[in-house]
Short mmCIF file of C-alpha atoms in Angstrom, two decimals:
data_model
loop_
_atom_site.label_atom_id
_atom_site.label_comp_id
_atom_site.label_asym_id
_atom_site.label_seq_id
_atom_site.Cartn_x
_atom_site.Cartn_y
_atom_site.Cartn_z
CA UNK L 218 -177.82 201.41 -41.60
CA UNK L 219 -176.18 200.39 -44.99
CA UNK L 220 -175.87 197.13 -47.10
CA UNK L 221 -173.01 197.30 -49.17
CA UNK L 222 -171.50 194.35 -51.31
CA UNK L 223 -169.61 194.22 -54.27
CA UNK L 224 -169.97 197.92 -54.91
CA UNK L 225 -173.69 198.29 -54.07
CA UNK L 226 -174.41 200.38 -51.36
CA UNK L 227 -178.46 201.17 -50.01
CA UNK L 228 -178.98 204.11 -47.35
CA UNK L 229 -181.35 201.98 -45.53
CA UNK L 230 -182.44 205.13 -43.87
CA UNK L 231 -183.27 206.96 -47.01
CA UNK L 232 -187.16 207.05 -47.39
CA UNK L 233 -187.08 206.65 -51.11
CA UNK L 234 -185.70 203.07 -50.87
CA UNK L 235 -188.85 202.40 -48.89
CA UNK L 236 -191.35 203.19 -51.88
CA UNK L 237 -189.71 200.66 -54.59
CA UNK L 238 -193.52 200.02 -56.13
CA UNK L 239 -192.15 196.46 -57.86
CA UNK L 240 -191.08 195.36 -54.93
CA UNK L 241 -194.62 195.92 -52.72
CA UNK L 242 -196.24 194.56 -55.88
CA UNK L 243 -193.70 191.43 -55.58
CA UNK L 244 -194.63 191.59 -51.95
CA UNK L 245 -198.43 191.54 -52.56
CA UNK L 246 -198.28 188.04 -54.25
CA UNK L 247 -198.30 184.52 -53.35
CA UNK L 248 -194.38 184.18 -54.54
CA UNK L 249 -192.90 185.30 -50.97
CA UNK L 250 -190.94 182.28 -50.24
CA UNK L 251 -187.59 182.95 -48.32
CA UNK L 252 -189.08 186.85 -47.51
CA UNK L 253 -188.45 187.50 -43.69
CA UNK L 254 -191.82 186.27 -41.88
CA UNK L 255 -194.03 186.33 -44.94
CA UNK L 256 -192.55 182.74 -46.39
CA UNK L 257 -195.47 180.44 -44.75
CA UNK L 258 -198.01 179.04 -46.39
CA UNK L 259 -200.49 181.21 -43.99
CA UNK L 260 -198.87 184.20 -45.24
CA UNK L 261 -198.58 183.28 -49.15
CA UNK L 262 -202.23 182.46 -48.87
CA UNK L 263 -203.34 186.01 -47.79
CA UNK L 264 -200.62 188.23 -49.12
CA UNK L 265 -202.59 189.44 -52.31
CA UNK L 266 -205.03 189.91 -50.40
CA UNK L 267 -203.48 192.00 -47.72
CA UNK L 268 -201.59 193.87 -50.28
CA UNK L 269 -199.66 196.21 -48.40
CA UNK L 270 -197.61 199.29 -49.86
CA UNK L 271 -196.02 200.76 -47.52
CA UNK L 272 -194.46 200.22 -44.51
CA UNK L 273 -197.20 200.52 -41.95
CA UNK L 274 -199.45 198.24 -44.31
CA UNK L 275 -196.51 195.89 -44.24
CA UNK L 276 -196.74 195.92 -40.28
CA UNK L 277 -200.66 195.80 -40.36
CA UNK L 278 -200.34 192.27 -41.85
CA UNK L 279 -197.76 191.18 -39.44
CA UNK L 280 -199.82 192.02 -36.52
CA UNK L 281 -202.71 190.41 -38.19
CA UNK L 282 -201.86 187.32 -39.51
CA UNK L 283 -201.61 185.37 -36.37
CA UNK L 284 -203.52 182.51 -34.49
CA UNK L 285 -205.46 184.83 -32.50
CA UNK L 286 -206.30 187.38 -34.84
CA UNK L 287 -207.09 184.68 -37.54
CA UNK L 288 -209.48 182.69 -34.85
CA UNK L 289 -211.32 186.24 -34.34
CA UNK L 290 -211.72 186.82 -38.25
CA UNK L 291 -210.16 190.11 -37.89
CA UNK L 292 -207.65 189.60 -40.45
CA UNK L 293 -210.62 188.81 -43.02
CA UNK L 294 -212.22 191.92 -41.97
CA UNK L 295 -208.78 193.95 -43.06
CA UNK L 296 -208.44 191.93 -45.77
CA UNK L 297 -212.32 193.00 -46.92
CA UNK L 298 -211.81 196.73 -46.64
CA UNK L 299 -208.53 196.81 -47.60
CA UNK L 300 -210.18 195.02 -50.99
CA UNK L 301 -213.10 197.36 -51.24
CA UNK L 302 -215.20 194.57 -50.25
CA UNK L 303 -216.41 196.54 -47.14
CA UNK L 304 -216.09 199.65 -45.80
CA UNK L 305 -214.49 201.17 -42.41
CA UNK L 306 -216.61 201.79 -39.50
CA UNK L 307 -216.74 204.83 -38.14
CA UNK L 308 -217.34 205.32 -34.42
CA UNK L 309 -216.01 208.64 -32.70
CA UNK L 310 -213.80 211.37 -33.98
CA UNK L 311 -211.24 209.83 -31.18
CA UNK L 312 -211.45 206.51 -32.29
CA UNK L 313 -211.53 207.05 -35.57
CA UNK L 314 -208.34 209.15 -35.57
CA UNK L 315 -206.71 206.22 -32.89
CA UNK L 316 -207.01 203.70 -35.88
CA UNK L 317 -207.01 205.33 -38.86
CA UNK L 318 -204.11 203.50 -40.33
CA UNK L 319 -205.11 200.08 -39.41
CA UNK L 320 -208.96 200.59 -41.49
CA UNK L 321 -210.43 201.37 -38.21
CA UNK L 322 -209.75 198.08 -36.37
CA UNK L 323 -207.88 198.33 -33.22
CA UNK L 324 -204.92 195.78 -33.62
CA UNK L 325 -202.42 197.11 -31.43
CA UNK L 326 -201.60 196.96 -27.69
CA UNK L 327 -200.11 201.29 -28.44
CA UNK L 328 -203.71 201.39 -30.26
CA UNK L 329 -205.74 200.60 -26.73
CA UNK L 330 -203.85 202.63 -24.67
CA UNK L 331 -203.66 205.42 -26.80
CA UNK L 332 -207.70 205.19 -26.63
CA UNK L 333 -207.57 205.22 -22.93
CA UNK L 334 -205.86 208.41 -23.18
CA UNK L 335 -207.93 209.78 -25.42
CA UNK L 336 -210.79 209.03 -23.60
CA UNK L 337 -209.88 210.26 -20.17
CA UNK L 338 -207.45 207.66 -18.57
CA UNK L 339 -203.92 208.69 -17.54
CA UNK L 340 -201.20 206.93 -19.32
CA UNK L 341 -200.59 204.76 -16.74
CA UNK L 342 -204.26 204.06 -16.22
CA UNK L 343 -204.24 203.22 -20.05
CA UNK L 344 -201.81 200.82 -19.73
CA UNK L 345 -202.96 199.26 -16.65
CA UNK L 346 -205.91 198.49 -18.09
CA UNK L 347 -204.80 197.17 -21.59
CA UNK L 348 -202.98 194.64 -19.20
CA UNK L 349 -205.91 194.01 -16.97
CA UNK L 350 -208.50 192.96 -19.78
CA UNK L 351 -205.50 191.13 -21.54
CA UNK L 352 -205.05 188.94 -18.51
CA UNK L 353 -208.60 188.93 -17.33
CA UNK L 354 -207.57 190.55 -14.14
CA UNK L 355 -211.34 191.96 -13.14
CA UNK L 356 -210.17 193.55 -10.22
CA UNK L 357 -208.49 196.32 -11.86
CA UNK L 358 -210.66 196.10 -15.00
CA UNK L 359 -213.50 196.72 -12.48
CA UNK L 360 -211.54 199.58 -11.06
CA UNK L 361 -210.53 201.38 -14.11
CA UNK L 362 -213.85 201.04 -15.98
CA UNK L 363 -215.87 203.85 -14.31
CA UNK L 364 -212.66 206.10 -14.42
CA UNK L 365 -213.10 205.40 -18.32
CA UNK L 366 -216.78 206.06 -18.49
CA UNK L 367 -216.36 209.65 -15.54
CA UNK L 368 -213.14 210.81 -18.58
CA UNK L 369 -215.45 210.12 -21.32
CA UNK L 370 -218.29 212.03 -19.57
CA UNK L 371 -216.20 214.92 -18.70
CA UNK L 372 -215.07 214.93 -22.81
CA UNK L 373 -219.11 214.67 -23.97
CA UNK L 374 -218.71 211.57 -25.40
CA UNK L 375 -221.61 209.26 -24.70
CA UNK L 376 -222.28 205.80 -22.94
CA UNK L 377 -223.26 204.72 -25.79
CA UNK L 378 -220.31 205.49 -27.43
CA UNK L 379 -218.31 204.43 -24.41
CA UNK L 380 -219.69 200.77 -24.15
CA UNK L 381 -218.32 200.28 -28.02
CA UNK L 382 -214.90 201.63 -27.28
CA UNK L 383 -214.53 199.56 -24.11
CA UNK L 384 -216.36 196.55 -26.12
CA UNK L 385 -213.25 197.09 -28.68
CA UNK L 386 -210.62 197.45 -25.96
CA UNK L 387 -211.75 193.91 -24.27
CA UNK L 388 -211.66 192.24 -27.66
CA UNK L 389 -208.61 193.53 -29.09
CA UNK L 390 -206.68 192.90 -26.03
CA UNK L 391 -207.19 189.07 -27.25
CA UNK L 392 -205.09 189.49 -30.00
CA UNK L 393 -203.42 193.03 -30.33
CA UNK L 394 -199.97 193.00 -30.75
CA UNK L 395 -196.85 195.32 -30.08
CA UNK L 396 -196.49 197.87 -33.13
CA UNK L 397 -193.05 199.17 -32.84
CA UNK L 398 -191.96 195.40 -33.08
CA UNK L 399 -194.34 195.22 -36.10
CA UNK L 400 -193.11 197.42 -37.78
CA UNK L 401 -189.47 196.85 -36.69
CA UNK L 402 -190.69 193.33 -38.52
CA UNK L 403 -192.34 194.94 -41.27
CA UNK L 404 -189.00 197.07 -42.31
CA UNK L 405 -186.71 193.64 -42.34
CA UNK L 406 -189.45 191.94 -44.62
CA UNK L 407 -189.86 194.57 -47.27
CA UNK L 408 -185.48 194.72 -47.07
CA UNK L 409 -185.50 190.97 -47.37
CA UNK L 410 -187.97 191.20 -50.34
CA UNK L 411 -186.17 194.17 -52.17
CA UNK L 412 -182.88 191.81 -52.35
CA UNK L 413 -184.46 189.07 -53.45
CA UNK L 414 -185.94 191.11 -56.00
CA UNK L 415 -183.66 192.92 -57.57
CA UNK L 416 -180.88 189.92 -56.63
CA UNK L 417 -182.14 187.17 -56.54
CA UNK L 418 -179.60 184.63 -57.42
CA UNK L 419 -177.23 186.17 -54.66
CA UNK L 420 -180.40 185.74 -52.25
CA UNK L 421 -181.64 182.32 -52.77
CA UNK L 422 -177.98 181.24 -52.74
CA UNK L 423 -177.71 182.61 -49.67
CA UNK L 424 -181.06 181.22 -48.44
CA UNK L 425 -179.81 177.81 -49.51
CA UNK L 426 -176.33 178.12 -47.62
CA UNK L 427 -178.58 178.80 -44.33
CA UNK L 428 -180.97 176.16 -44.70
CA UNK L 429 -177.97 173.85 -45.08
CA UNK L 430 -175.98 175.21 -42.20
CA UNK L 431 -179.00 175.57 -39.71
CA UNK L 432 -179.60 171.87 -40.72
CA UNK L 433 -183.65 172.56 -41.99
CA UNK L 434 -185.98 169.88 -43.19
CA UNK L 435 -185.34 168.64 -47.02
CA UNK L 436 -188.50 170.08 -47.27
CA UNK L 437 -187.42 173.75 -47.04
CA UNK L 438 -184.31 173.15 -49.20
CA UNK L 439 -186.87 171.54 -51.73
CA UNK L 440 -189.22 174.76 -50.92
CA UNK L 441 -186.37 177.03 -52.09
CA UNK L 442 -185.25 175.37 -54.78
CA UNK L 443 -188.45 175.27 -56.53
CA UNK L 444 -188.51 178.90 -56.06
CA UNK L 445 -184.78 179.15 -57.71
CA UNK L 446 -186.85 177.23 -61.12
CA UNK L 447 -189.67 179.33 -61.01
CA UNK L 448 -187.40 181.83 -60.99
CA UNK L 449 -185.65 180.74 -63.44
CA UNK L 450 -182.50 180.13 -61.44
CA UNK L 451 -180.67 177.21 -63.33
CA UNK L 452 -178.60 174.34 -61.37
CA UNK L 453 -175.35 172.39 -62.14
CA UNK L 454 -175.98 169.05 -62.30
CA UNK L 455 -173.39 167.45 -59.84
CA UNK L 456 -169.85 167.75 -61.27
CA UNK L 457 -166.29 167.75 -60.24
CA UNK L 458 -164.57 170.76 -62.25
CA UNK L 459 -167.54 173.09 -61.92
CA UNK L 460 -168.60 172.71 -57.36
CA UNK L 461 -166.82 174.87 -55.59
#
C-alpha cells in the first residue's frame, strides 16, 4: 500500500498519485525501457501512439498489445481513434455504454459477458458462452445463440442489431483478455514508471542489480545502460577505491 525509502513515503492508494501528468507523458513515449511490461520493442514502438493517461488507458494498451490482438489489427484501430485518425462506432445504446472506455471495441473477456447480460443472457449464460465461442465449442454456442437473439427480442433490440453484437462477441473472444488483471498490470506499470521518473538513478541501479542477479542476456544489461546515458546517468570507469 506504501513505498517508503529513505524518508519518501507514496500512499499508493491515494488517487492523486495516479494523475502525475509528466509521468503519463513519460509513459506515452518511446523511452519506456525497464517500465513494468511496456520495456519491449513492441511496446516502445506503439506507446506514443497509444498514449494513455490514466489508468484504464494504461490497461487498454496492455490488453491490446498482444499477438492476437495485433494479428486482428485491433490495436491499430485503438491506436487510430485514440489519435483522431478515426472515429468510434456506434452500434446500440447497450453496446455503446458496454465499451465506452475501450473507444467502442470490445477487448475484454468482463466486456462480452457484460453484453450478454445486457442483452438478455443470465450471468451464467454470459459466461458460458464467452467460453463457448472462445473454445469453439458449437454445441453450447448453438444452444445459447437463440436465447441471445429471444433476450434481445424481448428488450426491442433488432436482428439486425443482434447479428453485429454476436459478430463482435465471436471475434473478440479471439483475443479479449481479463481486465481486472489488466489493470492490476496497468497500476504496477504507471508505479514502475513514476520511480523511474522522478528517481531514476535509484531505479536503473536497481534494474541493473536484477538483470545481474537473474543472470539476463548482455543484451539487456547493454539495453539499460544505454538508457542510464541517455539519461544522463554517468558511470565509473572500473576502479579499486571508488566499487563498492
Amino acid at each position: 500500500k506504501t513505498i517508503q525509502d529513505a524518508g519518501i513515503q507514496i500512499d499508493l492508494n491515494d488517487e492523486a498519485f495516479y494523475q502525475d501528468k509528466t509521468v503519463w507523458d513519460s509513459i506515452a513515449t518511446n523511452h519506456t525501457v525497464g517500465v513494468f511490461q511496456i520495456s519491449s520493442n513492441i511496446y516502445r514502438q506503439r506507446m506514443p501512439r497509444l498514449h494513455p493517461q490514466n489508468i484504464q488507458q494504461m490497461a487498454a494498451c496492455l490488453a491490446l498489445v498482444r499477438g492476437p490482438c495485433i494479428s486482428a489489427k485491433t490495436d491499430e484501430l485503438y491506436m487510430d481513434i485514440q489519435n483522431h485518425k478515426k472515429s468510434v462506432v456506434y452500434i446500440d445504446p447497450r453496446y455503446d455504454t458496454v465499451t465506452k472506455d475501450t473507444n467502442g471495441i470490445c477487448i475484454y473477456q468482463e466486456q462480452i459477458m457484460k453484453l450478454g447480460t445486457s442483452y438478455g443472457l443470465t450471468s451464467s449464460e454470459s459466461y458460458a458462452l464467452m467460453k463457448a465461442v472462445a473454445k469453439k465449442k458449437v454445441e453450447i454456442t448453438k444452444k445459447l445463440k437463440p436465447k441471445l437473439y429471444a433476450g434481445a427480442e424481448k428488450l426491442g433490440v433488432s436482428s439486425n442489431i443482434v447479428d453485429t453484437i454476436y459478430s463482435i462477441m465471436e471475434n473478440a473472444s479471439k483475443y479479449s483478455f481479463n481486465a481486472s488483471h489488466a489493470v492490476s498490470y496497468g497500476i504496477v506499470s504507471y508505479i514502475s514508471a513514476w520511480l523511474k521518473y522522478h528517481y531514476p538513478a535509484e531505479y536503473m541501479a536497481n534494474l541493473l542489480t536484477n538483470a545481474y542477479i537473474s543472470k539476463k542476456e548482455d543484451k539487456a544489461v547493454e539495453e539499460i545502460v544505454s538508457e542510464c546515458r541517455r539519461l544522463k546517468i554517468p558511470f565509473l570507469p572500473l576502479d579499486i577505491n571508488q566499487s563498492d
